Amino acid sequence: MWRNICRLLSSKTGEMVKDIRDPAIVEMYKIKELCAAKGVDEEIQKRLGSAITLAEARDAYCESVSSGPSDALATLHKGTLSYPFDQAFEDGKTKWPLSPVMLSGHLEGKFLQSIVSMSKAKKVLEVGTFTGYAALACAEVLPEDGTVTTLEYDPFLEDMIKEFFSKSPHGNKITVRIGDAKDTLLELAEEKA
């Protein structure tokens, strides 16, 4: 039941109540489950439950006061969450295990957009693309002549990334470089990109 994404099940019906993607909250739920199984003092269990409620409320509040993602970012997010990365790794398609938890989320994207906008940046360099959420979020707020260069280690992700970027009017601002980042950074320095 517990992996990178926690599917919280109702103790009464066994039906899924919600998905939890924050690894810290997932870990707190694991600890809560362990405390209950070990018969830990009720007061400690109650306080842990309160901590979980506060952490989830923080995320809910931040989401409620933030504008929503663009259609392209929402599509990227949904596609990343539903992709069978475990199977791709088992099939030897990826260099290492990939997980939806690696996705920059909506709030992280909004934060990056704020930084890019406030700094009036024209160029963004990202190291570690995964499926491209952060790169696309940055590209959306860059001026028309702005560029994002994003470096990704695993070649398996290249086609997926480019497909997501093709669904956005800002995808043409993004260049994806596949390979070891330390080598690619040296190449970029030589190119004076």
Coordinates of N, CA, C and O in Angstrom, one line a residue:
M1 N 0.8 -1.2 0.0 CA 0.0 0.0 0.0 C 0.9 1.3 0.0 O 0.5 2.2 -0.6
W2 N 2.0 1.3 0.7 CA 2.8 2.5 0.8 C 3.9 2.4 -0.3 O 4.7 1.5 -0.2
R3 N 4.0 3.4 -1.1 CA 5.1 3.5 -2.1 C 5.3 5.0 -2.1 O 5.2 5.7 -1.2
N4 N 5.7 5.5 -3.3 CA 6.0 6.9 -3.4 C 4.7 7.8 -3.3 O 4.7 8.9 -2.9
I5 N 3.6 7.2 -3.8 CA 2.3 7.8 -3.6 C 1.5 6.9 -2.7 O 1.4 5.7 -2.9
C6 N 1.0 7.5 -1.7 CA 0.2 6.8 -0.7 C -1.3 6.9 -1.2 O -1.8 8.0 -1.4
R7 N -1.9 5.8 -1.2 CA -3.3 5.7 -1.5 C -4.0 5.5 -0.2 O -3.9 4.4 0.3
L8 N -4.6 6.5 0.4 CA -5.2 6.4 1.7 C -6.5 5.7 1.6 O -7.4 6.2 0.9
L9 N -6.7 4.6 2.3 CA -7.9 3.8 2.2 C -8.7 4.0 3.5 O -8.2 4.2 4.6
S10 N -10.0 4.0 3.3 CA -10.9 4.1 4.5 C -10.8 2.9 5.3 O -10.9 1.8 4.8
S11 N -10.7 3.0 6.6 CA -10.6 1.8 7.5 C -12.0 1.1 7.6 O -12.0 -0.1 7.9
K12 N -13.1 1.8 7.3 CA -14.4 1.2 7.4 C -14.8 0.5 6.1 O -15.3 -0.6 6.1
T13 N -14.5 1.2 4.9 CA -15.0 0.6 3.6 C -13.9 0.0 2.8 O -14.1 -0.8 1.9
G14 N -12.6 0.4 3.1 CA -11.5 -0.1 2.2 C -11.4 0.6 0.9 O -10.5 0.3 0.1
E15 N -12.2 1.6 0.7 CA -12.2 2.4 -0.5 C -11.2 3.5 -0.4 O -10.9 4.0 0.7
M16 N -10.6 3.9 -1.6 CA -9.6 5.0 -1.5 C -10.3 6.3 -1.2 O -11.3 6.7 -1.7
V17 N -9.6 7.0 -0.2 CA -10.1 8.3 0.2 C -9.4 9.4 -0.5 O -10.0 10.4 -1.0
K18 N -8.0 9.3 -0.6 CA -7.3 10.3 -1.4 C -5.9 9.8 -1.7 O -5.4 8.8 -1.0
D19 N -5.2 10.4 -2.6 CA -3.8 10.2 -2.9 C -3.0 11.2 -2.2 O -3.4 12.4 -2.2
I20 N -1.9 10.8 -1.7 CA -1.0 11.8 -1.0 C 0.3 11.7 -1.7 O 0.9 10.6 -1.7
R21 N 0.8 12.8 -2.2 CA 2.1 12.8 -3.0 C 3.2 13.4 -2.2 O 4.3 13.3 -2.6
D22 N 2.9 14.1 -1.1 CA 4.0 14.7 -0.3 C 4.7 13.7 0.5 O 4.1 13.0 1.3
P23 N 6.0 13.4 0.2 CA 6.7 12.3 0.9 C 6.7 12.5 2.4 O 6.7 11.5 3.1
A24 N 6.8 13.7 2.9 CA 6.8 13.9 4.3 C 5.5 13.4 4.9 O 5.4 12.8 6.0
I25 N 4.4 13.8 4.3 CA 3.0 13.4 4.8 C 2.9 11.9 4.7 O 2.3 11.2 5.6
V26 N 3.3 11.3 3.6 CA 3.3 9.9 3.4 C 4.0 9.2 4.6 O 3.5 8.2 5.2
E27 N 5.2 9.7 4.9 CA 6.0 9.1 6.0 C 5.2 9.3 7.3 O 5.2 8.4 8.2
M28 N 4.6 10.4 7.6 CA 3.8 10.6 8.8 C 2.7 9.6 8.9 O 2.4 9.0 10.0
Y29 N 2.0 9.3 7.8 CA 1.0 8.3 7.8 C 1.5 6.9 8.1 O 0.9 6.1 8.8
K30 N 2.7 6.6 7.6 CA 3.4 5.3 7.9 C 3.7 5.2 9.4 O 3.4 4.2 10.0
I31 N 4.2 6.3 9.9 CA 4.5 6.3 11.4 C 3.2 6.2 12.2 O 3.1 5.4 13.2
K32 N 2.1 6.8 11.7 CA 0.8 6.7 12.4 C 0.3 5.3 12.4 O -0.2 4.8 13.4
E33 N 0.4 4.6 11.3 CA 0.0 3.3 11.1 C 0.9 2.3 12.0 O 0.3 1.5 12.7
L34 N 2.2 2.6 12.1 CA 3.1 1.8 12.9 C 2.7 2.0 14.4 O 2.7 1.1 15.2
C35 N 2.5 3.3 14.8 CA 2.1 3.6 16.2 C 0.8 2.8 16.6 O 0.8 2.3 17.7
A36 N -0.1 2.8 15.7 CA -1.4 2.1 16.0 C -1.1 0.6 16.2 O -1.6 0.0 17.1
A37 N -0.3 0.1 15.3 CA 0.0 -1.4 15.3 C 0.8 -1.8 16.6 O 0.6 -2.9 17.1
K38 N 1.7 -0.9 17.0 CA 2.5 -1.1 18.2 C 1.9 -0.7 19.5 O 2.4 -0.9 20.6
G39 N 0.6 -0.1 19.4 CA 0.0 0.2 20.7 C 0.6 1.4 21.4 O 0.5 1.5 22.6
V40 N 1.1 2.3 20.6 CA 1.8 3.5 21.2 C 0.7 4.4 21.9 O -0.5 4.4 21.5
D41 N 1.1 5.1 22.9 CA 0.3 5.9 23.7 C -0.7 6.7 22.9 O -0.3 7.3 21.9
E42 N -2.0 6.8 23.3 CA -3.0 7.5 22.5 C -2.7 9.0 22.3 O -3.0 9.5 21.3
E43 N -2.2 9.6 23.3 CA -1.8 11.0 23.2 C -0.8 11.3 22.1 O -0.9 12.2 21.4
I44 N 0.2 10.4 22.0 CA 1.2 10.5 20.9 C 0.5 10.4 19.6 O 0.7 11.1 18.6
Q45 N -0.4 9.4 19.5 CA -1.1 9.1 18.2 C -2.0 10.3 17.9 O -2.0 10.7 16.7
K46 N -2.6 10.9 18.9 CA -3.5 12.0 18.6 C -2.6 13.2 18.1 O -3.0 13.9 17.2
R47 N -1.5 13.5 18.7 CA -0.6 14.6 18.3 C -0.1 14.4 16.9 O 0.0 15.3 16.2
L48 N 0.3 13.2 16.6 CA 0.7 12.8 15.3 C -0.4 13.1 14.2 O -0.1 13.7 13.2
G49 N -1.6 12.7 14.6 CA -2.7 13.0 13.7 C -2.9 14.5 13.5 O -3.2 14.9 12.4
S50 N -2.7 15.3 14.6 CA -2.9 16.7 14.5 C -1.8 17.3 13.5 O -2.0 18.2 12.7
A51 N -0.6 16.8 13.6 CA 0.5 17.2 12.8 C 0.2 16.9 11.3 O 0.5 17.8 10.4
I52 N -0.3 15.8 11.0 CA -0.7 15.4 9.7 C -1.8 16.4 9.2 O -1.7 16.9 8.0
T53 N -2.8 16.6 10.0 CA -3.9 17.5 9.6 C -3.3 18.9 9.3 O -3.7 19.5 8.3
L54 N -2.4 19.4 10.1 CA -1.8 20.7 9.8 C -1.0 20.8 8.5 O -1.1 21.7 7.8
A55 N -0.3 19.7 8.3 CA 0.5 19.7 7.1 C -0.4 19.6 5.8 O -0.1 20.3 4.9
E56 N -1.4 18.8 5.9 CA -2.3 18.7 4.8 C -3.1 20.0 4.6 O -3.4 20.5 3.5
A57 N -3.4 20.7 5.7 CA -4.2 22.0 5.6 C -3.3 23.1 5.0 O -3.8 23.9 4.2
R58 N -2.0 23.0 5.3 CA -1.1 24.0 4.7 C -1.1 23.9 3.2 O -1.2 24.8 2.5
D59 N -1.0 22.6 2.7 CA -1.0 22.4 1.3 C -2.3 22.8 0.6 O -2.3 23.5 -0.4
A60 N -3.4 22.5 1.3 CA -4.7 22.8 0.8 C -4.9 24.4 0.7 O -5.4 24.9 -0.2
Y61 N -4.4 25.0 1.8 CA -4.5 26.5 1.8 C -3.7 27.1 0.6 O -4.2 28.0 -0.1
C62 N -2.5 26.7 0.5 CA -1.6 27.2 -0.6 C -2.3 27.0 -2.0 O -2.3 27.9 -2.8
E63 N -2.8 25.8 -2.2 CA -3.5 25.5 -3.4 C -4.7 26.4 -3.6 O -5.0 26.9 -4.7
S64 N -5.5 26.7 -2.6 CA -6.7 27.5 -2.7 C -6.4 28.9 -3.0 O -7.3 29.6 -3.5
V65 N -5.3 29.5 -2.7 CA -5.0 30.9 -2.9 C -4.1 31.1 -4.1 O -3.7 32.2 -4.4
S66 N -3.8 30.0 -4.8 CA -3.0 30.1 -6.0 C -3.8 29.9 -7.3 O -4.8 29.2 -7.3
S67 N -3.4 30.6 -8.3 CA -4.2 30.4 -9.6 C -3.8 29.0 -10.1 O -2.8 28.4 -9.8
G68 N -4.7 28.5 -10.9 CA -4.6 27.2 -11.5 C -3.5 27.1 -12.5 O -3.0 28.1 -13.1
P69 N -3.1 25.9 -12.9 CA -2.1 25.7 -13.9 C -2.7 25.9 -15.3 O -3.9 25.8 -15.5
S70 N -1.8 26.1 -16.3 CA -2.3 26.2 -17.6 C -2.8 24.8 -18.1 O -2.5 23.8 -17.4
D71 N -3.5 24.8 -19.2 CA -4.0 23.5 -19.7 C -2.8 22.6 -20.0 O -2.8 21.4 -19.7
A72 N -1.7 23.1 -20.5 CA -0.5 22.3 -20.9 C 0.1 21.7 -19.6 O 0.5 20.6 -19.6
L73 N 0.2 22.5 -18.6 CA 0.8 22.1 -17.3 C -0.1 21.0 -16.7 O 0.4 20.0 -16.1
A74 N -1.4 21.2 -16.7 CA -2.3 20.3 -16.1 C -2.2 18.9 -16.9 O -2.3 17.9 -16.2
T75 N -2.1 19.0 -18.2 CA -2.0 17.8 -19.0 C -0.7 17.1 -18.7 O -0.7 15.8 -18.5
L76 N 0.4 17.8 -18.5 CA 1.7 17.2 -18.2 C 1.6 16.6 -16.8 O 2.1 15.4 -16.6
H77 N 1.0 17.3 -15.8 CA 0.9 16.7 -14.5 C 0.1 15.4 -14.5 O 0.5 14.4 -13.9
K78 N -1.0 15.4 -15.2 CA -1.9 14.2 -15.2 C -1.2 13.1 -15.9 O -1.2 11.9 -15.5
G79 N -0.5 13.4 -17.0 CA 0.2 12.4 -17.8 C 1.3 11.7 -17.0 O 1.6 10.5 -17.0
T80 N 2.0 12.6 -16.2 CA 3.1 12.1 -15.4 C 2.6 11.2 -14.3 O 3.2 10.1 -14.0
L81 N 1.5 11.6 -13.6 CA 1.0 10.8 -12.5 C 0.5 9.4 -13.0 O 0.5 8.4 -12.2
S82 N 0.0 9.4 -14.2 CA -0.6 8.1 -14.7 C 0.4 7.2 -15.5 O 0.0 6.1 -15.8
Y83 N 1.6 7.7 -15.7 CA 2.5 6.9 -16.5 C 3.1 5.7 -15.7 O 3.5 5.9 -14.5
P84 N 3.2 4.6 -16.3 CA 3.8 3.4 -15.6 C 5.3 3.4 -15.5 O 5.9 2.5 -16.1
F85 N 5.9 4.3 -14.7 CA 7.3 4.4 -14.7 C 8.0 3.1 -14.1 O 9.1 2.7 -14.5
D86 N 7.3 2.5 -13.1 CA 7.9 1.2 -12.6 C 8.0 0.2 -13.7 O 9.1 -0.5 -13.7
Q87 N 7.0 0.1 -14.5 CA 7.1 -0.9 -15.6 C 8.2 -0.6 -16.6 O 8.9 -1.5 -17.1
A88 N 8.3 0.7 -16.9 CA 9.4 1.1 -17.8 C 10.8 0.8 -17.3 O 11.7 0.3 -18.0
F89 N 11.0 0.9 -16.0 CA 12.2 0.5 -15.4 C 12.4 -1.0 -15.4 O 13.5 -1.5 -15.7
E90 N 11.4 -1.7 -15.0 CA 11.5 -3.2 -15.1 C 11.8 -3.7 -16.5 O 12.5 -4.7 -16.6
D91 N 11.3 -3.0 -17.5 CA 11.5 -3.4 -18.9 C 12.9 -2.9 -19.4 O 13.2 -3.1 -20.6
G92 N 13.7 -2.3 -18.5 CA 15.0 -1.8 -18.9 C 15.0 -0.6 -19.8 O 16.0 -0.3 -20.4
K93 N 13.9 0.2 -19.8 CA 13.8 1.4 -20.7 C 14.5 2.6 -20.0 O 14.9 3.5 -20.7
T94 N 14.5 2.6 -18.7 CA 15.0 3.8 -18.0 C 16.4 3.4 -17.4 O 16.6 2.3 -17.0
K95 N 17.2 4.4 -17.1 CA 18.5 4.2 -16.5 C 18.4 3.9 -15.0 O 19.3 3.4 -14.4
W96 N 17.3 4.4 -14.4 CA 17.1 4.3 -13.0 C 15.6 4.3 -12.7 O 14.8 4.7 -13.6
P97 N 15.2 4.0 -11.5 CA 13.8 4.0 -11.2 C 13.3 5.5 -11.2 O 13.8 6.3 -10.5
L98 N 12.2 5.7 -11.9 CA 11.6 7.1 -12.0 C 10.3 7.0 -11.3 O 9.6 5.9 -11.2
S99 N 9.8 8.1 -10.7 CA 8.6 8.1 -9.9 C 7.9 9.4 -10.1 O 8.6 10.5 -10.2
P100 N 6.6 9.4 -10.1 CA 5.8 10.7 -10.1 C 6.2 11.7 -9.0 O 6.0 12.9 -9.2
V101 N 6.8 11.2 -7.9 CA 7.2 12.1 -6.8 C 8.2 13.0 -7.3 O 8.4 14.1 -6.7
M102 N 8.9 12.7 -8.4 CA 10.0 13.6 -8.9 C 9.4 14.8 -9.6 O 10.2 15.7 -9.9
L103 N 8.2 14.8 -9.8 CA 7.5 15.9 -10.5 C 7.5 17.2 -9.7 O 7.1 17.2 -8.5
S104 N 7.9 18.3 -10.3 CA 7.7 19.6 -9.7 C 6.2 19.8 -9.7 O 5.6 19.6 -10.7
G105 N 5.7 20.2 -8.6 CA 4.2 20.3 -8.6 C 3.7 21.7 -8.9 O 4.5 22.6 -9.2
H106 N 2.5 21.9 -8.8 CA 1.8 23.1 -9.1 C 2.4 24.3 -8.3 O 2.7 25.3 -8.8
L107 N 2.5 24.1 -7.0 CA 3.0 25.2 -6.1 C 4.5 25.5 -6.4 O 4.8 26.7 -6.5
E108 N 5.3 24.5 -6.7 CA 6.6 24.8 -7.0 C 6.7 25.5 -8.4 O 7.5 26.4 -8.5
G109 N 5.9 25.1 -9.3 CA 5.8 25.8 -10.6 C 5.4 27.3 -10.4 O 6.0 28.2 -11.1
K110 N 4.4 27.6 -9.6 CA 4.0 28.9 -9.4 C 5.2 29.7 -8.7 O 5.4 30.9 -9.0
F111 N 5.9 29.1 -7.8 CA 7.0 29.8 -7.2 C 8.1 30.1 -8.2 O 8.6 31.2 -8.2
L112 N 8.4 29.2 -9.0 CA 9.4 29.4 -10.1 C 9.0 30.5 -11.0 O 9.7 31.4 -11.5
Q113 N 7.7 30.5 -11.4 CA 7.2 31.5 -12.3 C 7.3 32.9 -11.6 O 7.6 33.9 -12.3
S114 N 7.1 33.0 -10.3 CA 7.3 34.3 -9.6 C 8.7 34.7 -9.7 O 9.0 35.9 -10.0
I115 N 9.6 33.8 -9.5 CA 11.1 34.2 -9.5 C 11.4 34.7 -10.9 O 12.1 35.7 -11.1
V116 N 11.0 33.9 -11.9 CA 11.4 34.3 -13.3 C 10.8 35.6 -13.7 O 11.4 36.5 -14.3
S117 N 9.5 35.8 -13.3 CA 8.8 37.1 -13.6 C 9.5 38.3 -12.9 O 9.8 39.3 -13.5
M118 N 9.7 38.1 -11.6 CA 10.3 39.2 -10.8 C 11.7 39.6 -11.3 O 12.1 40.8 -11.3
S119 N 12.5 38.6 -11.7 CA 13.8 38.9 -12.1 C 13.9 39.4 -13.6 O 15.0 39.7 -14.0
K120 N 12.8 39.3 -14.3 CA 12.7 39.7 -15.7 C 13.8 38.9 -16.5 O 14.4 39.4 -17.4
A121 N 13.9 37.6 -16.1 CA 14.8 36.7 -16.8 C 14.5 36.5 -18.3 O 13.3 36.6 -18.6
K122 N 15.5 36.3 -19.1 CA 15.3 36.0 -20.5 C 15.8 34.6 -20.8 O 15.5 34.0 -21.8
K123 N 16.6 34.1 -19.8 CA 17.2 32.7 -20.0 C 17.1 32.0 -18.7 O 17.3 32.6 -17.6
V124 N 16.7 30.7 -18.8 CA 16.6 29.8 -17.6 C 17.4 28.6 -17.9 O 17.2 28.0 -19.0
L125 N 18.2 28.1 -17.0 CA 18.9 26.8 -17.1 C 18.3 25.9 -16.0 O 18.4 26.3 -14.8
E126 N 17.9 24.8 -16.4 CA 17.3 23.8 -15.4 C 18.2 22.5 -15.5 O 18.4 22.0 -16.6
V127 N 18.6 22.0 -14.4 CA 19.3 20.8 -14.3 C 18.4 19.7 -13.7 O 18.0 19.8 -12.5
G128 N 18.0 18.8 -14.5 CA 17.1 17.7 -14.1 C 15.6 18.1 -14.5 O 14.9 18.8 -13.9
T129 N 15.3 17.5 -15.7 CA 14.0 17.9 -16.3 C 12.8 17.0 -15.8 O 11.7 17.5 -15.6
F130 N 13.1 15.7 -15.6 CA 12.1 14.7 -15.4 C 11.1 14.8 -16.5 O 11.4 14.6 -17.7
T131 N 9.8 15.1 -16.3 CA 8.9 15.2 -17.4 C 8.6 16.7 -17.9 O 7.8 16.9 -18.7
G132 N 9.3 17.6 -17.3 CA 9.3 19.0 -17.8 C 8.4 20.0 -17.1 O 8.3 21.1 -17.7
Y133 N 7.8 19.7 -16.0 CA 6.9 20.6 -15.4 C 7.5 22.0 -15.1 O 7.0 23.0 -15.5
A134 N 8.7 22.0 -14.4 CA 9.3 23.2 -14.0 C 9.8 24.0 -15.2 O 9.6 25.2 -15.3
A135 N 10.3 23.3 -16.2 CA 10.8 24.0 -17.5 C 9.6 24.7 -18.2 O 9.7 25.8 -18.6
L136 N 8.5 24.0 -18.3 CA 7.4 24.6 -19.0 C 6.8 25.7 -18.2 O 6.4 26.7 -18.7
A137 N 6.7 25.6 -16.8 CA 6.2 26.7 -16.0 C 7.1 27.9 -16.2 O 6.5 29.0 -16.4
C138 N 8.4 27.8 -16.2 CA 9.2 28.9 -16.5 C 9.0 29.5 -17.8 O 9.0 30.7 -18.0
A139 N 8.9 28.7 -18.8 CA 8.8 29.1 -20.2 C 7.5 29.9 -20.4 O 7.4 30.9 -21.1
E140 N 6.5 29.6 -19.6 CA 5.2 30.3 -19.8 C 5.3 31.8 -19.4 O 4.5 32.6 -19.8
V141 N 6.2 32.1 -18.5 CA 6.3 33.5 -18.1 C 7.5 34.3 -18.7 O 7.6 35.5 -18.4
L142 N 8.2 33.6 -19.5 CA 9.3 34.3 -20.2 C 8.8 35.1 -21.3 O 7.7 34.8 -21.9
P143 N 9.5 36.2 -21.7 CA 9.1 36.9 -22.9 C 9.2 36.0 -24.1 O 9.8 35.0 -24.1
E144 N 8.7 36.5 -25.2 CA 8.6 35.7 -26.5 C 10.0 35.3 -26.9 O 10.2 34.2 -27.5
D145 N 11.1 36.1 -26.7 CA 12.4 35.8 -27.1 C 13.2 35.1 -25.9 O 14.4 34.8 -26.0
G146 N 12.5 34.7 -24.9 CA 13.1 34.0 -23.7 C 13.4 32.5 -24.1 O 12.7 32.0 -24.9
T147 N 14.3 31.9 -23.4 CA 14.6 30.5 -23.6 C 14.9 29.8 -22.3 O 15.3 30.3 -21.3
V148 N 14.5 28.5 -22.3 CA 14.8 27.6 -21.2 C 15.6 26.5 -21.8 O 15.3 25.9 -22.8
T149 N 16.8 26.2 -21.2 CA 17.6 25.1 -21.5 C 17.5 24.1 -20.4 O 17.8 24.5 -19.2
T150 N 17.0 22.9 -20.6 CA 16.8 22.0 -19.5 C 17.7 20.7 -19.8 O 17.7 20.2 -21.0
L151 N 18.3 20.3 -18.8 CA 19.2 19.1 -18.9 C 18.6 17.9 -18.2 O 18.2 18.0 -17.1
E152 N 18.6 16.8 -19.0 CA 18.0 15.6 -18.5 C 19.0 14.4 -18.7 O 19.5 14.3 -19.8
Y153 N 19.2 13.6 -17.7 CA 20.1 12.5 -17.8 C 19.6 11.3 -18.6 O 20.3 10.6 -19.3
D154 N 18.3 11.0 -18.4 CA 17.7 9.7 -18.9 C 17.1 9.9 -20.3 O 16.1 10.6 -20.4
P155 N 17.7 9.3 -21.3 CA 17.2 9.5 -22.7 C 15.8 9.0 -22.9 O 15.1 9.4 -23.8
F156 N 15.3 8.1 -22.0 CA 14.0 7.5 -22.1 C 12.9 8.7 -22.1 O 11.9 8.6 -22.7
L157 N 13.2 9.7 -21.3 CA 12.2 10.8 -21.1 C 12.1 11.8 -22.2 O 11.2 12.5 -22.3
E158 N 13.1 11.8 -23.1 CA 13.1 12.8 -24.2 C 11.9 12.9 -25.0 O 11.3 14.0 -25.1
D159 N 11.4 11.8 -25.5 CA 10.2 11.9 -26.3 C 8.9 12.3 -25.5 O 8.1 13.1 -26.0
M160 N 8.8 11.9 -24.3 CA 7.7 12.2 -23.4 C 7.8 13.7 -23.2 O 6.7 14.4 -23.3
I161 N 8.9 14.2 -22.8 CA 9.1 15.7 -22.5 C 8.7 16.5 -23.8 O 7.9 17.4 -23.6
K162 N 9.2 16.1 -24.9 CA 8.9 16.9 -26.1 C 7.5 16.9 -26.5 O 6.9 17.8 -27.0
E163 N 6.8 15.7 -26.2 CA 5.4 15.6 -26.5 C 4.6 16.6 -25.6 O 3.7 17.3 -26.0
F164 N 5.0 16.6 -24.3 CA 4.3 17.5 -23.4 C 4.5 19.0 -23.8 O 3.6 19.8 -23.9
F165 N 5.8 19.3 -24.2 CA 6.1 20.7 -24.6 C 5.3 21.1 -25.9 O 5.0 22.2 -26.1
S166 N 5.1 20.1 -26.8 CA 4.4 20.4 -28.0 C 3.0 20.8 -27.8 O 2.4 21.4 -28.7
K167 N 2.4 20.6 -26.7 CA 1.0 20.9 -26.4 C 0.9 22.3 -25.8 O -0.2 22.7 -25.5
S168 N 2.0 23.1 -25.7 CA 2.0 24.4 -25.2 C 2.5 25.4 -26.2 O 3.4 25.1 -26.9
P169 N 1.8 26.6 -26.2 CA 2.4 27.6 -27.1 C 3.8 28.1 -26.7 O 4.4 28.9 -27.4
H170 N 4.2 27.7 -25.5 CA 5.5 28.2 -24.9 C 6.5 27.1 -25.1 O 7.7 27.3 -24.7
G171 N 6.1 25.9 -25.6 CA 7.1 24.8 -25.7 C 8.3 25.1 -26.6 O 9.3 24.5 -26.4
N172 N 8.0 26.0 -27.6 CA 9.1 26.3 -28.5 C 10.2 27.1 -27.9 O 11.3 27.3 -28.5
K173 N 10.0 27.6 -26.7 CA 11.1 28.3 -25.9 C 12.1 27.4 -25.2 O 13.1 27.8 -24.7
I174 N 11.8 26.1 -25.3 CA 12.5 25.1 -24.4 C 13.4 24.2 -25.3 O 13.0 23.7 -26.3
T175 N 14.7 24.1 -24.9 CA 15.6 23.2 -25.5 C 16.0 22.1 -24.5 O 16.3 22.5 -23.4
V176 N 15.8 20.9 -24.9 CA 16.1 19.8 -24.0 C 17.5 19.2 -24.4 O 17.7 18.9 -25.6
R177 N 18.4 19.1 -23.5 CA 19.7 18.5 -23.7 C 19.7 17.2 -22.9 O 19.6 17.2 -21.7
I178 N 20.0 16.1 -23.6 CA 20.1 14.8 -22.9 C 21.5 14.4 -22.7 O 22.4 14.5 -23.6
G179 N 21.8 13.9 -21.5 CA 23.2 13.5 -21.2 C 23.5 13.8 -19.7 O 22.7 14.4 -19.0
D180 N 24.8 13.5 -19.4 CA 25.3 13.8 -18.1 C 25.4 15.3 -17.9 O 26.0 16.0 -18.7
A181 N 24.8 15.9 -16.9 CA 24.8 17.3 -16.7 C 26.1 18.0 -16.7 O 26.3 19.0 -17.2
K182 N 27.1 17.3 -16.0 CA 28.4 17.9 -15.9 C 29.0 18.1 -17.3 O 29.7 19.1 -17.6
D183 N 28.8 17.1 -18.2 CA 29.3 17.2 -19.6 C 28.6 18.3 -20.3 O 29.1 19.1 -21.1
T184 N 27.3 18.3 -20.2 CA 26.4 19.2 -20.9 C 26.7 20.6 -20.5 O 26.7 21.6 -21.3
L185 N 26.9 20.9 -19.2 CA 27.3 22.2 -18.7 C 28.6 22.7 -19.3 O 28.7 23.9 -19.7
L186 N 29.6 21.8 -19.4 CA 30.8 22.2 -20.1 C 30.6 22.5 -21.6 O 31.2 23.5 -22.1
E187 N 29.8 21.7 -22.2 CA 29.4 22.0 -23.6 C 28.7 23.4 -23.7 O 29.1 24.2 -24.6
L188 N 27.8 23.7 -22.8 CA 27.1 25.0 -22.9 C 28.1 26.1 -22.6 O 28.0 27.2 -23.3
A189 N 29.0 25.9 -21.8 CA 30.0 27.0 -21.5 C 30.9 27.2 -22.7 O 31.2 28.4 -23.1
E190 N 31.2 26.2 -23.4 CA 32.0 26.3 -24.7 C 31.2 27.0 -25.8 O 31.7 27.8 -26.5
E191 N 29.9 26.7 -25.8 CA 29.0 27.3 -26.8 C 28.6 28.8 -26.3 O 28.0 29.5 -27.1
K192 N 28.9 29.1 -25.1 CA 28.5 30.4 -24.5 C 27.0 30.6 -24.6 O 26.5 31.7 -25.0
A193 N 26.2 29.6 -24.3 CA 24.8 29.6 -24.4 C 24.1 30.4 -23.3 O 24.6 30.6 -22.3

